[in-house]
Coordinates of C-alpha atoms and ligand atoms in Angstrom, one line a residue:
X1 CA -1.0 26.6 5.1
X2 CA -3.6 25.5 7.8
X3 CA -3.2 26.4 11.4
X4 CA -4.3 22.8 12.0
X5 CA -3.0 19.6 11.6
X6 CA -4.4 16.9 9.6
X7 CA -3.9 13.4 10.6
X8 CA -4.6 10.3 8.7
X9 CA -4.5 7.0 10.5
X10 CA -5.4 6.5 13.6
X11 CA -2.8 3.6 14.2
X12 CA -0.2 3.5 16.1
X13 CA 1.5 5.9 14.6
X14 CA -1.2 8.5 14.2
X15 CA -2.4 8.3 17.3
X16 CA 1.1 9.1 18.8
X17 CA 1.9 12.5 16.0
X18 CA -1.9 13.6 16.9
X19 CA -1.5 13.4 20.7
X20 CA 1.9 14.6 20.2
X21 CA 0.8 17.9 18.8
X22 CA -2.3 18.4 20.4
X23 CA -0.3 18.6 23.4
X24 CA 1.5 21.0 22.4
X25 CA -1.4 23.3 21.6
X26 CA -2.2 22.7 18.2
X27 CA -5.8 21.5 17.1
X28 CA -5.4 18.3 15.2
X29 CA -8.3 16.6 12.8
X30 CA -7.5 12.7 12.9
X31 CA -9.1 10.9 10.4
X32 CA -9.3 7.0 10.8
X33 CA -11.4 4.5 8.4
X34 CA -12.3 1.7 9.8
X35 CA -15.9 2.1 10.9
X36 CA -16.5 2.3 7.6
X37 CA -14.0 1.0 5.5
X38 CA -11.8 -2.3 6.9
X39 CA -8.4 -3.2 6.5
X40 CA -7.3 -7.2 5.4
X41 CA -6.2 -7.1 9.3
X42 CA -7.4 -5.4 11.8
X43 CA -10.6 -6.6 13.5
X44 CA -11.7 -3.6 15.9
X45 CA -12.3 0.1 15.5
X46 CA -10.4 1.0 18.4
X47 CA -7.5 3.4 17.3
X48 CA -3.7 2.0 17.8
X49 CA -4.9 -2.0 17.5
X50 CA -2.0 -4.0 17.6
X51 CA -2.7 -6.3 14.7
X52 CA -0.9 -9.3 15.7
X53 CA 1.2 -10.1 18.8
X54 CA 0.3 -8.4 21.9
X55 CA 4.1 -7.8 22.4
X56 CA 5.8 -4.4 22.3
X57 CA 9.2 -6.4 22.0
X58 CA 12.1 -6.9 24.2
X59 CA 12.1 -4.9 27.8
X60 CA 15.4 -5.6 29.3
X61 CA 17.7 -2.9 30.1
X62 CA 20.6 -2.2 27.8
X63 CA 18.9 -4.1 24.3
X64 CA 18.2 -1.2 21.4
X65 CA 14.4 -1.6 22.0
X66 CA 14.1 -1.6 25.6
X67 CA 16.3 1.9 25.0
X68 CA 13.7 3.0 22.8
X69 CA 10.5 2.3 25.1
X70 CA 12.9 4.7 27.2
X71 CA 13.5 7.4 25.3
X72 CA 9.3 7.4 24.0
X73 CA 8.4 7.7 28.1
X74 CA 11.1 10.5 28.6
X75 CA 9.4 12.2 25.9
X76 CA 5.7 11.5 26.7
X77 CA 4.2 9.1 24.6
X78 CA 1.0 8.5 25.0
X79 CA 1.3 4.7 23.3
X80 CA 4.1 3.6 25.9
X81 CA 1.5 5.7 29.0
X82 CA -0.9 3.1 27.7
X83 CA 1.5 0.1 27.9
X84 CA 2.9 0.6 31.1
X85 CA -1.1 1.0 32.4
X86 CA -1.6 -2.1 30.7
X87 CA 1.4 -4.3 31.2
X88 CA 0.8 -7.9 31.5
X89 CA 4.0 -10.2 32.8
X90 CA 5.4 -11.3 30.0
X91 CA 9.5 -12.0 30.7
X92 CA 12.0 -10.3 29.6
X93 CA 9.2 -8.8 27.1
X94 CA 7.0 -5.7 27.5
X95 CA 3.3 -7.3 26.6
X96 CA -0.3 -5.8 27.2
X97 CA -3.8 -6.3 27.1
X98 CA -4.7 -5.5 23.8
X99 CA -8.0 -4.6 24.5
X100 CA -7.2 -2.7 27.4
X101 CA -4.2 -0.7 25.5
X102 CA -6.2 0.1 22.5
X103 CA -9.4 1.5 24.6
X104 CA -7.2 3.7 26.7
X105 CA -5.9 5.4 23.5
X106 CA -8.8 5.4 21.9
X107 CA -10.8 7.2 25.2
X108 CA -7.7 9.5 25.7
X109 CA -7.6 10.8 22.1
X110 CA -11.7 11.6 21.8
X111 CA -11.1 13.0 25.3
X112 CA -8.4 15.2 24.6
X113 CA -9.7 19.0 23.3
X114 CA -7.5 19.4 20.9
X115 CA -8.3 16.6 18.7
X116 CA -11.6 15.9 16.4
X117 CA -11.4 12.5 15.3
X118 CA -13.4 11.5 12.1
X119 CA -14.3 8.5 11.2
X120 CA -13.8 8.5 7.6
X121 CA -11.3 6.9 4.7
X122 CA -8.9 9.5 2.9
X123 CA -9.0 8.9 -0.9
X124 CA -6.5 12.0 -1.5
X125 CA -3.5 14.1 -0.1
X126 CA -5.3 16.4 2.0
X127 CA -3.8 20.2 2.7
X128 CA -0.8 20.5 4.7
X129 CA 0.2 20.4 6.9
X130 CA -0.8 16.9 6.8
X131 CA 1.2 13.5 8.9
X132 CA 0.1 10.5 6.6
X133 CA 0.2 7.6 8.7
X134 CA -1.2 4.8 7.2
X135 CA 0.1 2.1 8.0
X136 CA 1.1 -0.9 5.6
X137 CA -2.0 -1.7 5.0
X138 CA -2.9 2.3 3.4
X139 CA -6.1 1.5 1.6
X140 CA -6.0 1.0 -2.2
X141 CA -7.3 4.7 -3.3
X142 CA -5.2 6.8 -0.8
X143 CA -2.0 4.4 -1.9
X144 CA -2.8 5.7 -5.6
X145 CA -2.4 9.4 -4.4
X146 CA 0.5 8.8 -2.4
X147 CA 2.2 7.0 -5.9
X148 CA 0.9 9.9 -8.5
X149 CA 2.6 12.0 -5.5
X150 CA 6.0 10.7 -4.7
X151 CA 6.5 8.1 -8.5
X152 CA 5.0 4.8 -8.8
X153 CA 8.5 3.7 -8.3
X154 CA 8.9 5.3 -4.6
X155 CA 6.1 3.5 -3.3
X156 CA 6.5 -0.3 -2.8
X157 CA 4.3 -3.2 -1.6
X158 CA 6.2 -5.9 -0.5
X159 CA 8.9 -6.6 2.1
X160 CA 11.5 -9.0 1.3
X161 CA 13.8 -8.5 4.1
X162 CA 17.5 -10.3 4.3
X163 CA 18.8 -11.2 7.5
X164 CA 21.7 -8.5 9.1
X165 CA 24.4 -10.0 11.0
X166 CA 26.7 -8.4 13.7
X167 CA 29.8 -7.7 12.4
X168 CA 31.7 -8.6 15.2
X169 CA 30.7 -11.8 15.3
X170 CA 31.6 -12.8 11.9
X171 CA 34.6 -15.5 11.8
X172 CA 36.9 -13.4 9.3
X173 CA 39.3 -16.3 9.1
X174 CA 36.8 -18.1 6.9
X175 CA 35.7 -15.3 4.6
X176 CA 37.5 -12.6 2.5
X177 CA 36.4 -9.2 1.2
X178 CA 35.8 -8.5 -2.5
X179 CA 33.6 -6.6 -4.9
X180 CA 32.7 -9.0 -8.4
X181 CA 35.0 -8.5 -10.8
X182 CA 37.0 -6.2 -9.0
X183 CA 34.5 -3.2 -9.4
X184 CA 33.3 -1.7 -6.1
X185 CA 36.1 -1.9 -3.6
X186 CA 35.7 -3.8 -0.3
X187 CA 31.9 -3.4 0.0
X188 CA 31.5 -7.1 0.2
X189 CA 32.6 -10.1 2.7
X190 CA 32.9 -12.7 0.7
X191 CA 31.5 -16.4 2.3
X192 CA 32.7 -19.0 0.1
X193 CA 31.6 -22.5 0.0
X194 CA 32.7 -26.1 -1.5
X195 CA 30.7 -28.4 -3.2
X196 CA 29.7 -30.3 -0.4
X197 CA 29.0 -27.4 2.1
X198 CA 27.0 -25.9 -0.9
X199 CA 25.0 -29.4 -1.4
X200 CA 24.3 -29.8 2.2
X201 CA 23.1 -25.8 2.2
X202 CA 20.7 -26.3 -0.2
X203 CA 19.2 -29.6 1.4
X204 CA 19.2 -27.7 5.1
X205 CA 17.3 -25.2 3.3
X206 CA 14.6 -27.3 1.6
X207 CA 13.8 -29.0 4.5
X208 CA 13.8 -26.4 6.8
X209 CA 10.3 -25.1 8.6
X210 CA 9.0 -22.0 6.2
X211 CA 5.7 -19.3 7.7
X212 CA 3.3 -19.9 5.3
X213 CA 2.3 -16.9 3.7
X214 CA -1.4 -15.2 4.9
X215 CA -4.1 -15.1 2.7
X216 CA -3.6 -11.2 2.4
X217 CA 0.2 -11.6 2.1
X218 CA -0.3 -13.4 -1.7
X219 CA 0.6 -13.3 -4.7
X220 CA 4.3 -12.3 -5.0
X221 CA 4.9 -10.9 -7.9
X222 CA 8.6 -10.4 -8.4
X223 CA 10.9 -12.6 -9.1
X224 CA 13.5 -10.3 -7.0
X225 CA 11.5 -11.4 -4.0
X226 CA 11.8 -14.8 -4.3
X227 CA 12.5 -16.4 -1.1
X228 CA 16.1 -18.0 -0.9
X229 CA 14.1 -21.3 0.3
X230 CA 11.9 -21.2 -2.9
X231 CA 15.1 -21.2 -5.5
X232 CA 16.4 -23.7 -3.5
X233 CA 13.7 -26.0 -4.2
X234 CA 13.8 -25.0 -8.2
X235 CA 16.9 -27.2 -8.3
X236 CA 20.1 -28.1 -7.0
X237 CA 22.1 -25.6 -8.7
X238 CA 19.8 -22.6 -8.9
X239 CA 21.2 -20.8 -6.1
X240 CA 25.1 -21.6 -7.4
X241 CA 23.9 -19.5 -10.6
X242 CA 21.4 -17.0 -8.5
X243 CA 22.5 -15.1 -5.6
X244 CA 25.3 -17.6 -4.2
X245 CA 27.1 -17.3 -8.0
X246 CA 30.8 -17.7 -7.4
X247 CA 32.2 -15.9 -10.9
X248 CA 34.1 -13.0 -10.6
X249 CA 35.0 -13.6 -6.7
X250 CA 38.4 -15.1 -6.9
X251 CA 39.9 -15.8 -3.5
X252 CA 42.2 -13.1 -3.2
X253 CA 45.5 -15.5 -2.3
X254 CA 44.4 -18.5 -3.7
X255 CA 43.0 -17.0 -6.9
X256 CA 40.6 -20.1 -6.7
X257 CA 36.7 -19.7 -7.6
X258 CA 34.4 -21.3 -4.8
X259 CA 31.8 -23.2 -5.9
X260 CA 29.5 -21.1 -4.7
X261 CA 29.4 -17.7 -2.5
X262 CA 27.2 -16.2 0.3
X263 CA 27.9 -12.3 -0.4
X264 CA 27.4 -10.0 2.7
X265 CA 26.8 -6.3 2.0
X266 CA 28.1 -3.5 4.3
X267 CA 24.7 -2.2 5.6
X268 CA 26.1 0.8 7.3
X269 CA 29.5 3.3 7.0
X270 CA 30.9 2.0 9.8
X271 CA 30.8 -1.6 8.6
X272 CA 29.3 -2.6 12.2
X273 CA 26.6 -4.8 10.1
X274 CA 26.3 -6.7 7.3
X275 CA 23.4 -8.1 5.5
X276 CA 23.2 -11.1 3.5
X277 CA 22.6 -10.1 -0.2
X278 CA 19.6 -12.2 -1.8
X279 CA 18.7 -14.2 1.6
X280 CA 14.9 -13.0 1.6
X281 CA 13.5 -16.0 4.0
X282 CA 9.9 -17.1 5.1
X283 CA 11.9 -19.5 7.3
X284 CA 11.0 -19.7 10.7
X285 CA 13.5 -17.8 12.8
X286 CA 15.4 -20.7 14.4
X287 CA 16.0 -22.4 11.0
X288 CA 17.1 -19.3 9.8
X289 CA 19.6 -18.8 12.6
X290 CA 20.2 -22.4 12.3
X291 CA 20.5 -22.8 8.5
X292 CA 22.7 -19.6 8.2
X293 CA 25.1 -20.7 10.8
X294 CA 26.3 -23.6 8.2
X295 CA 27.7 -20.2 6.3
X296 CA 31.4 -20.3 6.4
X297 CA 32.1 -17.7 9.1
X298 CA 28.5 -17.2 9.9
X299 CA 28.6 -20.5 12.5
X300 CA 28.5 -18.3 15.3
X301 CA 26.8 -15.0 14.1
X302 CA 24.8 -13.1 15.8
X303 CA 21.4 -11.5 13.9
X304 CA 20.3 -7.9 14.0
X305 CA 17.5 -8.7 12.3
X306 CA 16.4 -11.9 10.7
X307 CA 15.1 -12.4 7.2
X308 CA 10.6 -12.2 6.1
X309 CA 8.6 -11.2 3.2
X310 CA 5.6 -9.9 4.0
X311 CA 2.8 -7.2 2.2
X312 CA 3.6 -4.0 3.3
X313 CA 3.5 -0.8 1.7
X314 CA 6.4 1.6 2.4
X315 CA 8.2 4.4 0.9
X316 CA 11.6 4.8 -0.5
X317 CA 12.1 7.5 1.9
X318 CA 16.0 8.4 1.8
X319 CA 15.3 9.4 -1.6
X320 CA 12.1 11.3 -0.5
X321 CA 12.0 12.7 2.9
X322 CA 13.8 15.4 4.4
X323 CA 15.3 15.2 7.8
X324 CA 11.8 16.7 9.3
X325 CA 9.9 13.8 8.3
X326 CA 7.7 15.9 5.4
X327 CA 8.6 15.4 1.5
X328 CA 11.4 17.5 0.0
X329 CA 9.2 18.2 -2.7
X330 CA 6.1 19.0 -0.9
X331 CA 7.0 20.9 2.7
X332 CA 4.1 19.9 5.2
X333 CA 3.1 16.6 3.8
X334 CA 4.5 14.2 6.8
X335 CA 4.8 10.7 6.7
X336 CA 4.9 8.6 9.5
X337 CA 4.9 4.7 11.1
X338 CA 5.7 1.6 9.0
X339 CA 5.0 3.7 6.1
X340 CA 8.6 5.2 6.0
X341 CA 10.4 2.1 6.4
X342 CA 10.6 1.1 10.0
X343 CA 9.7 -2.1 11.4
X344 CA 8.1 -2.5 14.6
X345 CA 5.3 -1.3 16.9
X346 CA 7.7 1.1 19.0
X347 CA 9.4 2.4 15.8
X348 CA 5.9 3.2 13.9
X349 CA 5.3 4.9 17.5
X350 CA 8.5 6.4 17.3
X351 CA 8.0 7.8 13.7
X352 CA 4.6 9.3 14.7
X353 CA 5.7 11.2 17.6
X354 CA 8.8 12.9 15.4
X355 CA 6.5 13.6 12.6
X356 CA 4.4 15.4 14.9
X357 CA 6.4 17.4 17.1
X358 CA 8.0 18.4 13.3
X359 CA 4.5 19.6 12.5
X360 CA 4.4 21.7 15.3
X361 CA 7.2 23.7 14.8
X362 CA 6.2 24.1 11.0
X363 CA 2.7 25.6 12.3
X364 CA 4.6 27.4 14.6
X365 CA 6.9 28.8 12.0
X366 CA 10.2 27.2 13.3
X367 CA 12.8 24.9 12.4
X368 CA 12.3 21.1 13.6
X369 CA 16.0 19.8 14.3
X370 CA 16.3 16.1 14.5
X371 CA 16.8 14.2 17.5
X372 CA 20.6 13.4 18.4
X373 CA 21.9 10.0 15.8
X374 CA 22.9 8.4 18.8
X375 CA 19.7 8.1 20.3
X376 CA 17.4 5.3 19.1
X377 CA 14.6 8.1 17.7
X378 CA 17.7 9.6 15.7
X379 CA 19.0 6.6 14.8
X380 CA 15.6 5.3 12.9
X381 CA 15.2 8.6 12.1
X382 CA 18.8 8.7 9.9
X383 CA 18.0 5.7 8.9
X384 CA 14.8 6.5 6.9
X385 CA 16.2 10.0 5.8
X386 CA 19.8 9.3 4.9
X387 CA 20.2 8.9 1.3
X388 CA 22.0 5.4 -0.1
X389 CA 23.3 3.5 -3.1
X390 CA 22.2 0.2 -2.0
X391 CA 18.2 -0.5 -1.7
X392 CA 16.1 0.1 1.2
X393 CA 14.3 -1.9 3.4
X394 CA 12.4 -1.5 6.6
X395 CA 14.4 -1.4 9.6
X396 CA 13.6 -2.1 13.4
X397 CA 15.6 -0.5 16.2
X398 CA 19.0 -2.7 16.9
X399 CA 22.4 -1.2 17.9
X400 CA 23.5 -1.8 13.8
X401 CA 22.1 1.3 13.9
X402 CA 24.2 3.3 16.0
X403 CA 28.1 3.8 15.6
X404 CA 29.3 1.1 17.5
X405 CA 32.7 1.3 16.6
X406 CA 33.5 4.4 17.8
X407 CA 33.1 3.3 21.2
X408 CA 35.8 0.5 21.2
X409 CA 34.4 -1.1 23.8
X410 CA 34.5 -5.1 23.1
X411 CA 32.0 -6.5 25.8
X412 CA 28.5 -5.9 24.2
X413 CA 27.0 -6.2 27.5
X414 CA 28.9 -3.3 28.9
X415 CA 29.3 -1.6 25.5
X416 CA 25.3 -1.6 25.3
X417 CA 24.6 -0.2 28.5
X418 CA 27.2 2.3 27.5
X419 CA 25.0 3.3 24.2
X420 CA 21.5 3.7 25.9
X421 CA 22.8 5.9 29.1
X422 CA 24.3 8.1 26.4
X423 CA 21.2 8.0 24.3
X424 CA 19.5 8.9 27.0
X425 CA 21.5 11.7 28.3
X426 CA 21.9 13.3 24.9
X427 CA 18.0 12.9 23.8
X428 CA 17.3 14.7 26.9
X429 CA 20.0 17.8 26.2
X430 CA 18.1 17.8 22.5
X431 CA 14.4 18.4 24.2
X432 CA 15.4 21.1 26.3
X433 CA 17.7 22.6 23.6
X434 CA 14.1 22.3 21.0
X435 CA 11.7 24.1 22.8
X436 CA 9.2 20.7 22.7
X437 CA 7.5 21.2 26.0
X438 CA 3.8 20.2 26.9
X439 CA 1.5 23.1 26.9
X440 CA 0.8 23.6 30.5
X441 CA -3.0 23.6 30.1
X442 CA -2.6 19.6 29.2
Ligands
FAD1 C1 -0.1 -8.5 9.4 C2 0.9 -7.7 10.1 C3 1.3 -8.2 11.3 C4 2.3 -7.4 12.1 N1 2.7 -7.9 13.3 C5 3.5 -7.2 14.0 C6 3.9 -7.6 15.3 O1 3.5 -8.7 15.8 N2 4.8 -6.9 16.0 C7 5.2 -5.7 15.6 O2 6.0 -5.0 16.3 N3 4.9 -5.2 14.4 C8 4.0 -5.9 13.6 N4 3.7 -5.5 12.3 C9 4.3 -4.3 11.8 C10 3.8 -2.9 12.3 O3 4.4 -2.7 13.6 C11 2.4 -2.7 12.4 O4 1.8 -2.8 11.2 C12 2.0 -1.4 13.0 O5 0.6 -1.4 13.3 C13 2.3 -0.2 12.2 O6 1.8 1.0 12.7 P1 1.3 2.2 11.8 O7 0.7 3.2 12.8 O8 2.3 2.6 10.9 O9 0.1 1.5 11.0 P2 -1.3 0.9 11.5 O10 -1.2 0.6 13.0 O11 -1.7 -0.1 10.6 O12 -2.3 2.2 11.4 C14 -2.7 2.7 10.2 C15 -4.1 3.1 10.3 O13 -4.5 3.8 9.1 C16 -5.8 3.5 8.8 N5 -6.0 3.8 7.4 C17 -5.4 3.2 6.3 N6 -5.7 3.9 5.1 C18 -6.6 4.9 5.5 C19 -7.2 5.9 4.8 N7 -7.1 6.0 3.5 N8 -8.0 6.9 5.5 C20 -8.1 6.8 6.8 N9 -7.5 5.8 7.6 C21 -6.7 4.9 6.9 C22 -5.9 2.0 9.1 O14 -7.2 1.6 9.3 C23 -5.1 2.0 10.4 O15 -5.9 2.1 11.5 C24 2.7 -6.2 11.6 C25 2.3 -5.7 10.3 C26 1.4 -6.5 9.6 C27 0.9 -6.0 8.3

């Protein structure tokens, strides 16, 4: 194994494992194509571009991503040193300069003396110990490796995300719990709906203002990523014998069958979150929040996450990764950023950092432990390692992902604020317990 750490990417992600280690002593090669070979997106060279909005997401005290921004500062980040140099007022939002951001990592990272950065495109797995950090966009030769690597069926393309509601503010009244013919226990809570609720859904639906899909974004192949909106419009009763079908959901006092069912699916343990099964959306966001509240016990829910489909290559990583980030069946070769199946700007930042202070400790022949599951960084990171029954899909940091319950506390605000000072505290108990210190010399 090389006494050097390959990086490939030089998003957000790879900027953050590369600085990350190099830190830390250890001479990093970060390889990133785009002087020579474009992506569908980006329109710089700079390393770290943000490809879209210029927003690194919410910034108010006590929300899950604001906790985040805090626990990447408390652990030096060189992506969130560049936002807070290049902060522009924004709300309740943390937003930069783009130009600015991108340019300070980019200087910062040929500066540093540690890293060699190579403009060049990666067409195969190189040697570990390698962080492969892609992006979603991982250019068509290099996504070929990583499928002969991991299975063709690991490696997926597309997004097709459903919405994930707040358990706690579900109105149970309405709805019942109930597995299809019986089989499966109380996995699911079960929305049910009349005719007319069902025929006034479906209208709400079709008329309702969709994001039209980007010219890189097409075609769709599978049928299982269908938006909800699209079977809508194949006909009024598509969705009744699609993902709304009623049969085998009998109302478990009535015994009556609903014309037609919204299922929800417990989306963690706890049963804190709940995501609605089939409801991949291109709607705009306050449709969705606006359709979806005509749900039977859904009219005052509260999103974790709303619904999109989108290209985007990721992995099936709980059935891939270990708990340090690398595959189980080939030590040293890291993945990192939207690549494992997080969501986000901060979180591929997040991922990037882990995956490279877990390369360090490989070179340095010791054992990475993971960050504490209730912080935000072990939180995401459970949530891409963690095997599952259901399917995966890409997550952003929200409090669905911490255990919620436990804490008993019913005021969000207060029970929020409660979550991040703990994060904070026990994040901070993990670094000095791990040994991750900068090397003085940086
Ligand atoms: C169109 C689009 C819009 C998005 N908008 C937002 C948004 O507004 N807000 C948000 O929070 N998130 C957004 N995301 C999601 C996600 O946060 C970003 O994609 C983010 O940039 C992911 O970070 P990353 O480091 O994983 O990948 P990237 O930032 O994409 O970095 C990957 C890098 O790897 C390079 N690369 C690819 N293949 C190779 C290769 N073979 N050899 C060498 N280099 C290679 C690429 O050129 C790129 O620089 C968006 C995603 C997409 C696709």
């Amino acid at each position: 194994m090389n006494q050097f750490l390959t990086v490939v990417g030089g998003g957000l992600a790879g900027s953050e494992a590369a600085w990350q280690a190099a830190q830390r002593g250890i001479p990093v090669v970060l390889y990133e194509m785009r002087q020579t070979v474009p992506t569908p997106v980006h329109k710089t060279d700079q390393l770290a571009e943000l490809v879209c909005s210029n927003s690194l997401g919410n910034n108010q005290a006590g929300s899950a991503p604001s906790l985040l921004k805090n626990e990447l500062r408390s652990m030096g980040s060189l992506v969130m040193m560049a936002a807070d140099l290049h902060a522009l007022p924004a709300g309740g939002a943390l937003a930069v300069d783009r130009d600015l951001f991108s340019a300070e990592i980019t200087r910062r990272i040929e500066a540093h003396p540690n890293i060699t950065l190579r403009r060049e495109e990666i067409r195969d797995i190189p040697e570990a110990p390698v962080v492969l950090a892609t992006g979603p966009l991982t250019s068509e030769s290099l996504s070929e490796a990583i499928s002969r690597l991991v299975g063709q069926e690991y490696l997926y393309f597309y997004d097709a995300i459903s919405p994930i509601v707040d358990a706690a503010s579900i109105d149970t009244r309405k709805t019942f719990f109930a597995s299809r013919y019986g089989k499966g226990g109380d996995d699911y809570l079960n929305c049910p709906m009349d005719k007319e609720t069902y025929q006034r859904f479906v209208k709400a639906l079709i008329d309702a203002e969709k994001v039209p899909f980007a010219r890189f974004e097409k075609p769709i192949y599978f049928e299982g990523c269908m938006p909800i909106e699209e079977l809508a419009a194949r006909g009024e009763k598509t969705l009744a014998f699609g993902p709304m079908k009623p049969v085998g959901l009998p109302h478990p006092e009535t015994g009556k069958i609903a014309h037609a069912v919204v299922q929800l699916r417990r989306e963690n343990q706890e049963g804190t979150a709940y995501n609605l099964v089939g409801f991949q959306t291109k709607l705009k966001y306050p449709d969705q929040k606006r359709v979806f509240s005509m749900i039977p016990g859904l009219e005052n829910a509260e999103f974790f996450r709303l619904g999109a489909i989108h290209r985007n290559t990721f992995l099936n990583s709980p059935s891939l990764l270990g708990r340090e980030l690398d595959l189980i069946n080939r030590p040293g070769v890291y993945f990192a950023g939207q690549i494992v199946g997080v969501e986000g700007y901060l979180e591929s930042t997040a991922m990037g950092m882990l995956a490279g202070l877990s390369a360090v400790k490989r070179i340095r022949g010791e054992r990475f432990s993971t960050p504490p599951r209730d912080s935000a960084l072990g939180a995401l990171m459970t949530y891409v390692t963690e095997r599952r029954s259901g399917t995966f899909q890409p997550m952003n940091v929200n409090y669905g992902l911490f255990n919620v319950q436990e804490m008993k506390i019913r005021d969000k605000k207060v029970r929020n604020s409660k979550i991040s000072e703990n994060a904070l505290a026990s994040l901070s108990r993990w670094q000095e317990a791990a040994h991750l210190e900068v090397d003085s010399a940086f």
